[in-house]
Short mmCIF file of C-alpha atoms in Angstrom, two decimals:
data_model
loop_
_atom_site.label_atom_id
_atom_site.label_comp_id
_atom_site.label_asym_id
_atom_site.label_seq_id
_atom_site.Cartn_x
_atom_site.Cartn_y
_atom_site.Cartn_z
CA UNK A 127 -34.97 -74.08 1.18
CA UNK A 128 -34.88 -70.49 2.13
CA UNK A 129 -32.27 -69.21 4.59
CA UNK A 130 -32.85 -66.14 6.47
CA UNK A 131 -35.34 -67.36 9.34
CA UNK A 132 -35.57 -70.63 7.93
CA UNK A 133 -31.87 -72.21 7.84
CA UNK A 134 -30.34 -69.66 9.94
CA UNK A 135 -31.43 -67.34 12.59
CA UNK A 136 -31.43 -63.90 12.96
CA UNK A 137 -27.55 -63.70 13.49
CA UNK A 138 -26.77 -65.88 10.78
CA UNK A 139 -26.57 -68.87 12.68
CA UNK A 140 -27.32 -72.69 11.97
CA UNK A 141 -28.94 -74.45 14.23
CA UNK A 142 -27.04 -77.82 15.06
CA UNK A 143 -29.85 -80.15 14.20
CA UNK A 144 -30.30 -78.06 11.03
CA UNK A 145 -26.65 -79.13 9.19
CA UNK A 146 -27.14 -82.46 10.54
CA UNK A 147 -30.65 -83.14 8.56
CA UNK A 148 -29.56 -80.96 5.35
CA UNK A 149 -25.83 -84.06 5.48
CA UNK A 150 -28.11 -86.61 5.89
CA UNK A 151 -30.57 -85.54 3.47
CA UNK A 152 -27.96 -85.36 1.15
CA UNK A 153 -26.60 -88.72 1.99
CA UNK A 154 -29.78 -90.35 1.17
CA UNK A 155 -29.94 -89.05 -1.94
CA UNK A 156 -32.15 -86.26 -1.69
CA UNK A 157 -30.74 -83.05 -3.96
CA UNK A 158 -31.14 -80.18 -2.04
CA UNK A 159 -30.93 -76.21 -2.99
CA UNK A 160 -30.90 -72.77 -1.38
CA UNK A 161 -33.19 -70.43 -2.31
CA UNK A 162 -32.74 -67.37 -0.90
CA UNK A 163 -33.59 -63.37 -1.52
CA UNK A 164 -29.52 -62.96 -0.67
CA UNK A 165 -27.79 -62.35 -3.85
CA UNK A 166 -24.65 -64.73 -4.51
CA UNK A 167 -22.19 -62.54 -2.68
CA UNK A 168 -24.16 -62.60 0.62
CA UNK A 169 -24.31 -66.15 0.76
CA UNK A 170 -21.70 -66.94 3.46
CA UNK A 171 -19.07 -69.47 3.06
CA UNK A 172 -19.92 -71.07 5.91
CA UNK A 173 -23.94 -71.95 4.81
CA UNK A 174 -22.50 -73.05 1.76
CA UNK A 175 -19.89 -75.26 3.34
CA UNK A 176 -22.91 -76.77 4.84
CA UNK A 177 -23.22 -78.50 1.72
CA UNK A 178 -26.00 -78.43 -1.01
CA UNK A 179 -26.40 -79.39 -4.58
CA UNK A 180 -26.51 -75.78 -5.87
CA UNK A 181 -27.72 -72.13 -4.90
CA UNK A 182 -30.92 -70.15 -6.09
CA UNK A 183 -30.19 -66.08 -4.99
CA UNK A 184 -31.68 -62.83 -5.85
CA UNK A 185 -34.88 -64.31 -5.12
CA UNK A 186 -34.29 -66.65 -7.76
CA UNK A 187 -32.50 -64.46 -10.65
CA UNK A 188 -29.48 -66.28 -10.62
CA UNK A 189 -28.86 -70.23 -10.59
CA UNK A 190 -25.77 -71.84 -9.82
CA UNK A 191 -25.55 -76.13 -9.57
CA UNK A 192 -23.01 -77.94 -8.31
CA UNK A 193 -21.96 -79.41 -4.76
CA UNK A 194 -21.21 -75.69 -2.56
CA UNK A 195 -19.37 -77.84 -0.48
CA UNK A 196 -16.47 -79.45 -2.90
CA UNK A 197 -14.49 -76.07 -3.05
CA UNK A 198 -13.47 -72.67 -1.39
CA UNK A 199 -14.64 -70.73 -2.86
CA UNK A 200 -17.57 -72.26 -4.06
CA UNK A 201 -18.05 -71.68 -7.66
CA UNK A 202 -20.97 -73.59 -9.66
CA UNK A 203 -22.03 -73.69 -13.25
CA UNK A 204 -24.96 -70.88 -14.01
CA UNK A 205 -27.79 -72.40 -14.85
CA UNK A 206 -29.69 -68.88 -15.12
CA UNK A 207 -29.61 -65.45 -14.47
CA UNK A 208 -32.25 -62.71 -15.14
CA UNK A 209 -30.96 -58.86 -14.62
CA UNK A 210 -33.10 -56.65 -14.48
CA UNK A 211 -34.36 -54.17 -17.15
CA UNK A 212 -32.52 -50.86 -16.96
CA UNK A 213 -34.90 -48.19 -17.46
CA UNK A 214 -37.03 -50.29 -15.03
CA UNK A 215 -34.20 -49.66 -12.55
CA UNK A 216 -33.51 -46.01 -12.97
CA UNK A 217 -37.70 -45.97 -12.58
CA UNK A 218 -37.94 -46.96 -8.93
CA UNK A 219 -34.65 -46.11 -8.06
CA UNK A 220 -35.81 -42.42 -9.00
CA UNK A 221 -39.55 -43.11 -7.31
CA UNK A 222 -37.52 -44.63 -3.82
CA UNK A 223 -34.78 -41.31 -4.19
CA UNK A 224 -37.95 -38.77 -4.19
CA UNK A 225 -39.08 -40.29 -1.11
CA UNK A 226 -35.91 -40.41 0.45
CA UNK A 227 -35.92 -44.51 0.71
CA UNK A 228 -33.54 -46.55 1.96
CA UNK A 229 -32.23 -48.93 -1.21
CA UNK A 230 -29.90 -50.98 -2.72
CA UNK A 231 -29.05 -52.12 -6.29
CA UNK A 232 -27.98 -55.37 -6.06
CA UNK A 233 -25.59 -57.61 -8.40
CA UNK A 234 -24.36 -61.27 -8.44
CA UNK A 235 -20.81 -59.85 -7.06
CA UNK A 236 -21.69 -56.59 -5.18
CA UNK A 237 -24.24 -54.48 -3.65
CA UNK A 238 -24.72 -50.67 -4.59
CA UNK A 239 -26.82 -48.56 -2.16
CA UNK A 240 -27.94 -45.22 -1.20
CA UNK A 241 -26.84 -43.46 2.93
CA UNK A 242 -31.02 -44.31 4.19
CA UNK A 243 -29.81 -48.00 3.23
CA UNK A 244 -26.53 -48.22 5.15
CA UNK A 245 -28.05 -46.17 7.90
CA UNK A 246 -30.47 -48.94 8.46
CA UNK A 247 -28.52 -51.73 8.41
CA UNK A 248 -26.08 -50.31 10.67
CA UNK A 249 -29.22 -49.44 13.11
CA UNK A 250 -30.23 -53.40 12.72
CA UNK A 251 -26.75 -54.51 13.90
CA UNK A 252 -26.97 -52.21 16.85
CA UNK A 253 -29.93 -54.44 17.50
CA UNK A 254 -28.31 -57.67 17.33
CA UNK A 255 -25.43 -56.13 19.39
CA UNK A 256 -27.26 -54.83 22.03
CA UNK A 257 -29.00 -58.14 22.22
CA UNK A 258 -25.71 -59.71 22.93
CA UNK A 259 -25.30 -61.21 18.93
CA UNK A 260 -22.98 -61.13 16.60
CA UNK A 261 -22.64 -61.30 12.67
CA UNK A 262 -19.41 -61.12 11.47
CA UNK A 263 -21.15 -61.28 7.45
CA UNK A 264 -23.29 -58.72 8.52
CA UNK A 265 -20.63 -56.32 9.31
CA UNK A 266 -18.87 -56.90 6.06
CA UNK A 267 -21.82 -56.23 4.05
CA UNK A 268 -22.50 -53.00 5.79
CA UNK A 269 -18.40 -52.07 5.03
CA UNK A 270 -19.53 -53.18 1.69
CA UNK A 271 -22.05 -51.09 1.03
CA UNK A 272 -20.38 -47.99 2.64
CA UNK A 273 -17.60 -48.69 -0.29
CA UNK A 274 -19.91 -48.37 -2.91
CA UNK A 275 -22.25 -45.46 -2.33
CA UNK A 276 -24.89 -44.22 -4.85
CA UNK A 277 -24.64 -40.31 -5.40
CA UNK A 278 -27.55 -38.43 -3.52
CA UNK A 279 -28.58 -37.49 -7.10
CA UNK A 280 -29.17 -39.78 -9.24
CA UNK A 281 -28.68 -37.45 -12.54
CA UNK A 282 -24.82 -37.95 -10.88
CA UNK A 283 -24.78 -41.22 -11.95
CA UNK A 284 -23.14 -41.10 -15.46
CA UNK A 285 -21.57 -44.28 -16.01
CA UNK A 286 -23.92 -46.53 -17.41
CA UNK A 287 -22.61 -49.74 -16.55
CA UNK A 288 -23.65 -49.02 -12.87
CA UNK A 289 -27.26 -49.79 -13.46
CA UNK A 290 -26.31 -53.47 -15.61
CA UNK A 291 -26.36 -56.45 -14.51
CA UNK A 292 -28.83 -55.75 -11.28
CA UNK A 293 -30.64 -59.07 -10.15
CA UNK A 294 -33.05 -57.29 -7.70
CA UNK A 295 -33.19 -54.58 -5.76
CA UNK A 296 -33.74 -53.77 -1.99
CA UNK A 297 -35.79 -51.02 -0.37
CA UNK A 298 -36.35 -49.47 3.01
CA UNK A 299 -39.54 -47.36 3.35
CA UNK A 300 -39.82 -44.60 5.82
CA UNK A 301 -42.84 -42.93 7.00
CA UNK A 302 -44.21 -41.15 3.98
CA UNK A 303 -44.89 -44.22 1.88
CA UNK A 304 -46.21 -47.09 2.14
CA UNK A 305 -45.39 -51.21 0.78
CA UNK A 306 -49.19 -50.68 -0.82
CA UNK A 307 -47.54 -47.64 -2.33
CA UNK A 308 -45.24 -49.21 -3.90
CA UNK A 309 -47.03 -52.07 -5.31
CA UNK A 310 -49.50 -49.44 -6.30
CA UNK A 311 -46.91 -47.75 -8.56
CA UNK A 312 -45.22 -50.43 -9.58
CA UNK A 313 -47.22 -53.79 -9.16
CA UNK A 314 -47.39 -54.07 -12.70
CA UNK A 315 -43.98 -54.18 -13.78
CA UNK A 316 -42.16 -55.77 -10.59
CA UNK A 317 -42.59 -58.88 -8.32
CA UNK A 318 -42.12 -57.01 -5.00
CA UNK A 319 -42.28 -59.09 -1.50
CA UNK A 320 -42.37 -57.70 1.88
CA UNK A 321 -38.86 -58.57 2.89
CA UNK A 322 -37.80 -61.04 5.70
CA UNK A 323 -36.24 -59.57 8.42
CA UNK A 324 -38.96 -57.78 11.29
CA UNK A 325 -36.65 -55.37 12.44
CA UNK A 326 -37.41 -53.51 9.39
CA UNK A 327 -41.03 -53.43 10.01
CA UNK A 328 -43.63 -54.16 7.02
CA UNK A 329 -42.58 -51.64 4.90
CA UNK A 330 -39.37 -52.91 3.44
CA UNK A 331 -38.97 -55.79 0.91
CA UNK A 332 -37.41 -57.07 -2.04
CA UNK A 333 -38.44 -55.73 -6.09
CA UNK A 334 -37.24 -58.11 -8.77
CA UNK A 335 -38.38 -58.39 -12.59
CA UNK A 336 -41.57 -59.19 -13.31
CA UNK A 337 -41.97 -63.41 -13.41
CA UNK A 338 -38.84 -63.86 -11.57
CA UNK A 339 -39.46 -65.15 -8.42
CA UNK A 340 -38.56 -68.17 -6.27
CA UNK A 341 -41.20 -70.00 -7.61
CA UNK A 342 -39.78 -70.02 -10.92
CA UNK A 343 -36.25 -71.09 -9.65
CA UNK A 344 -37.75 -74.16 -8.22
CA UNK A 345 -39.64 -75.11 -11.46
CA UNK A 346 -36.07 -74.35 -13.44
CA UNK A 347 -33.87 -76.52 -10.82
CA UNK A 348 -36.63 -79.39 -10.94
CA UNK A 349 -36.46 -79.53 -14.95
CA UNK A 350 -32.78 -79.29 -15.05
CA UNK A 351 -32.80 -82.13 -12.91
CA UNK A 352 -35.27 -83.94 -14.31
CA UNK A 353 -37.72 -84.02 -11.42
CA UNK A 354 -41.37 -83.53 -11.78
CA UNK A 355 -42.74 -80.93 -9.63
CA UNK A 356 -44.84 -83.57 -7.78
CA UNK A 357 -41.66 -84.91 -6.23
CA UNK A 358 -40.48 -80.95 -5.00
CA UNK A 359 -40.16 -79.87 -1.11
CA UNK A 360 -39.60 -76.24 -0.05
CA UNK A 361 -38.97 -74.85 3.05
CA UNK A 362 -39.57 -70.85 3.99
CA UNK A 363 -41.21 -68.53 6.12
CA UNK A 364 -41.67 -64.91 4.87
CA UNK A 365 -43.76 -63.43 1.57
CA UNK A 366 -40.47 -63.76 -0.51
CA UNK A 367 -41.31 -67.63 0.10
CA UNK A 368 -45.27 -67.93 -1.24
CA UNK A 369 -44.70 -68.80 -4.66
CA UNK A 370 -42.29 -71.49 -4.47
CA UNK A 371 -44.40 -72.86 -1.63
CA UNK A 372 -47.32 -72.91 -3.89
CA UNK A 373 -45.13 -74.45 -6.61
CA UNK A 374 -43.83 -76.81 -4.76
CA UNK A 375 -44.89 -80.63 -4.21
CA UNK A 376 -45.07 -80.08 -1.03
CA UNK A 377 -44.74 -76.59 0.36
CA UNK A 378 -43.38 -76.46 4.20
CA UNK A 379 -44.23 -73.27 6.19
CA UNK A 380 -41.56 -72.66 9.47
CA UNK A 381 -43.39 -72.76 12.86
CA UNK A 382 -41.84 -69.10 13.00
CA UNK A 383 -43.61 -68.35 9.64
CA UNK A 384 -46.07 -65.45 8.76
CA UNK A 385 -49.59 -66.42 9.58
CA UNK A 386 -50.51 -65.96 5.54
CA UNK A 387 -47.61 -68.61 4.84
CA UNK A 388 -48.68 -70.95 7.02
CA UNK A 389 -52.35 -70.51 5.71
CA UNK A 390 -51.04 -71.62 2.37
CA UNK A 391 -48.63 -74.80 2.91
CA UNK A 392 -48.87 -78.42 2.68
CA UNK A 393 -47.76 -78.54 6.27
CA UNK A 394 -46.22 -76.84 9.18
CA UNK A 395 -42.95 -77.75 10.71
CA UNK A 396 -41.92 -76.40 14.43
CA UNK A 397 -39.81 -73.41 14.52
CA UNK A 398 -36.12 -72.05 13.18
CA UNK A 399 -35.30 -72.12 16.60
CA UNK A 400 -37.19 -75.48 17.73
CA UNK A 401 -35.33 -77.81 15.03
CA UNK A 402 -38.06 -76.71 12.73
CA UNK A 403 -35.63 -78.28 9.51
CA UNK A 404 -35.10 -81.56 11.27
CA UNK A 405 -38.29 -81.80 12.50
CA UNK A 406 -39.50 -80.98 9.01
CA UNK A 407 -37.44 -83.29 7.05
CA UNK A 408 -37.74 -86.69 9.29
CA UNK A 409 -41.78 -86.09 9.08
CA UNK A 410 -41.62 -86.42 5.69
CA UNK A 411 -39.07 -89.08 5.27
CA UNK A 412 -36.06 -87.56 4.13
CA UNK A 413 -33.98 -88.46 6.96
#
């Protein structure tokens, strides 16, 4: 299952109904993953300590199995991981720079960013604050990021080693370009996904390597398991989502969903917010 409007809310939390199914699921048997755009590091302790049978991040780069509830912290045995090409990197990164983009250059461990990335994450928890939320993960990612600035130029960037080892990257468009823009330029090369969180607007998203994708971390977690497709379940709710929904068994589309999810799933659950993963699981017999 995804997280980000699918497991948790907008703040980062779990609904109550929401642990309870994913336990009992578990219980019964059932193996469950994440599978989530988040990179390893940005997976909270506490979603692990929910408990699941391993964690699918970067949009399905990276692969970790094992129970993410048996230790603190959490460390599983890597099933796969996928970086992405370097000259592929230093491509868009120079493309996004030119039209002074927000982005980030994400790894397992850290996250590496430009100032038009901070400066909209710290706009987006302004948001949640002035709605009367708080997330304490989202305020260590932003001091994150702030530690580990890009230069403004990117012909400052001389040690190599910053551009290995990135799983996917981020990107914040502003007014000048567009998300067709992007997949215009670069649609060829890159799996890029409008990204999940509507503050943002429709112009930000998630660019990975080409074939890597969340759809291929469910076929890789199903065969190292031993499961045929046929017997799969996901759960998500954004564009990041489609292709392990269409690989899936049975693909579930959130009630809180975008309308071209929902038009492709098996089924529809009720919302995040509306025990949409409880709901979800006892209709199809899991719990």
């Amino acid at each position: 299952m995804d997280i980000d409007g699918t497991l948790t809310d907008v703040d980062g939390s779990v609904p109550p109904s929401a642990l309870t199914a994913c336990r009992e699921a578990r219980r019964k048997g059932h193996i469950l993953f994440i599978c989530s755009g988040r990179t390893r590091a940005q997976i909270s302790s506490a979603t692990l300590a929910i408990g699941f049978d391993g964690v699918a991040s970067a949009g399905g780069a990276h692969i970790e199995t094992g129970n993410t509830a048996s230790s603190e912290p959490y460390q599983g045995t890597v099933i796969f991981d996928a970086p992405m090409p370097v000259e592929l990197i230093k491509q868009v990164s120079s493309y996004l720079n030119s039209w002074q983009c927000g982005f980030s250059l994400e790894k397992n461990d850290k996250t590496l960013s430009n100032r038009h990335f901070v400066t909209y994450w710290e706009s987006f928890l302004e948001h949640l604050i002035a709605a009367g939320k708080t997330d304490d993960t989202l305020v260590s990612h932003i001091t994150e990021l702030k530690k580990n600035l890009l230069p403004e130029n990117p012909e400052d960037i001389h040690d190599a080693s910053v551009y290995e080892g990135i799983v996917k990257m981020m990107y914040v468009a502003n007014d000048t370009i567009s998300f067709a823009d992007l997949k215009q330029n670069f649609g060829q090369v890159c799996e890029i996904f409008h990204g999940s969180i509507p503050y943002f607007g429709d112009n930000n998203g998630e660019i990975g390597s080409p074939g890597i994708h969340k759809g291929l971390a469910l076929t890789k977690i199903a065969a190292y398991h031993g499961i045929p497709l046929t017997e799969t379940i996901a759960f998500g709710d954004s564009d990041n989502d489609r292709k392990m929904i269409e690989c899936a068994g049975i693909g579930v589309a959130m009630g809180n969903a975008t309308d071209d999810l929902k038009a492709i799933a098996y089924d529809i659950t009720t919302s995040l917010q509306d025990n949409g993963i409880f709901n979800g699981f006892r209709k199809l017999g899991l719990i």
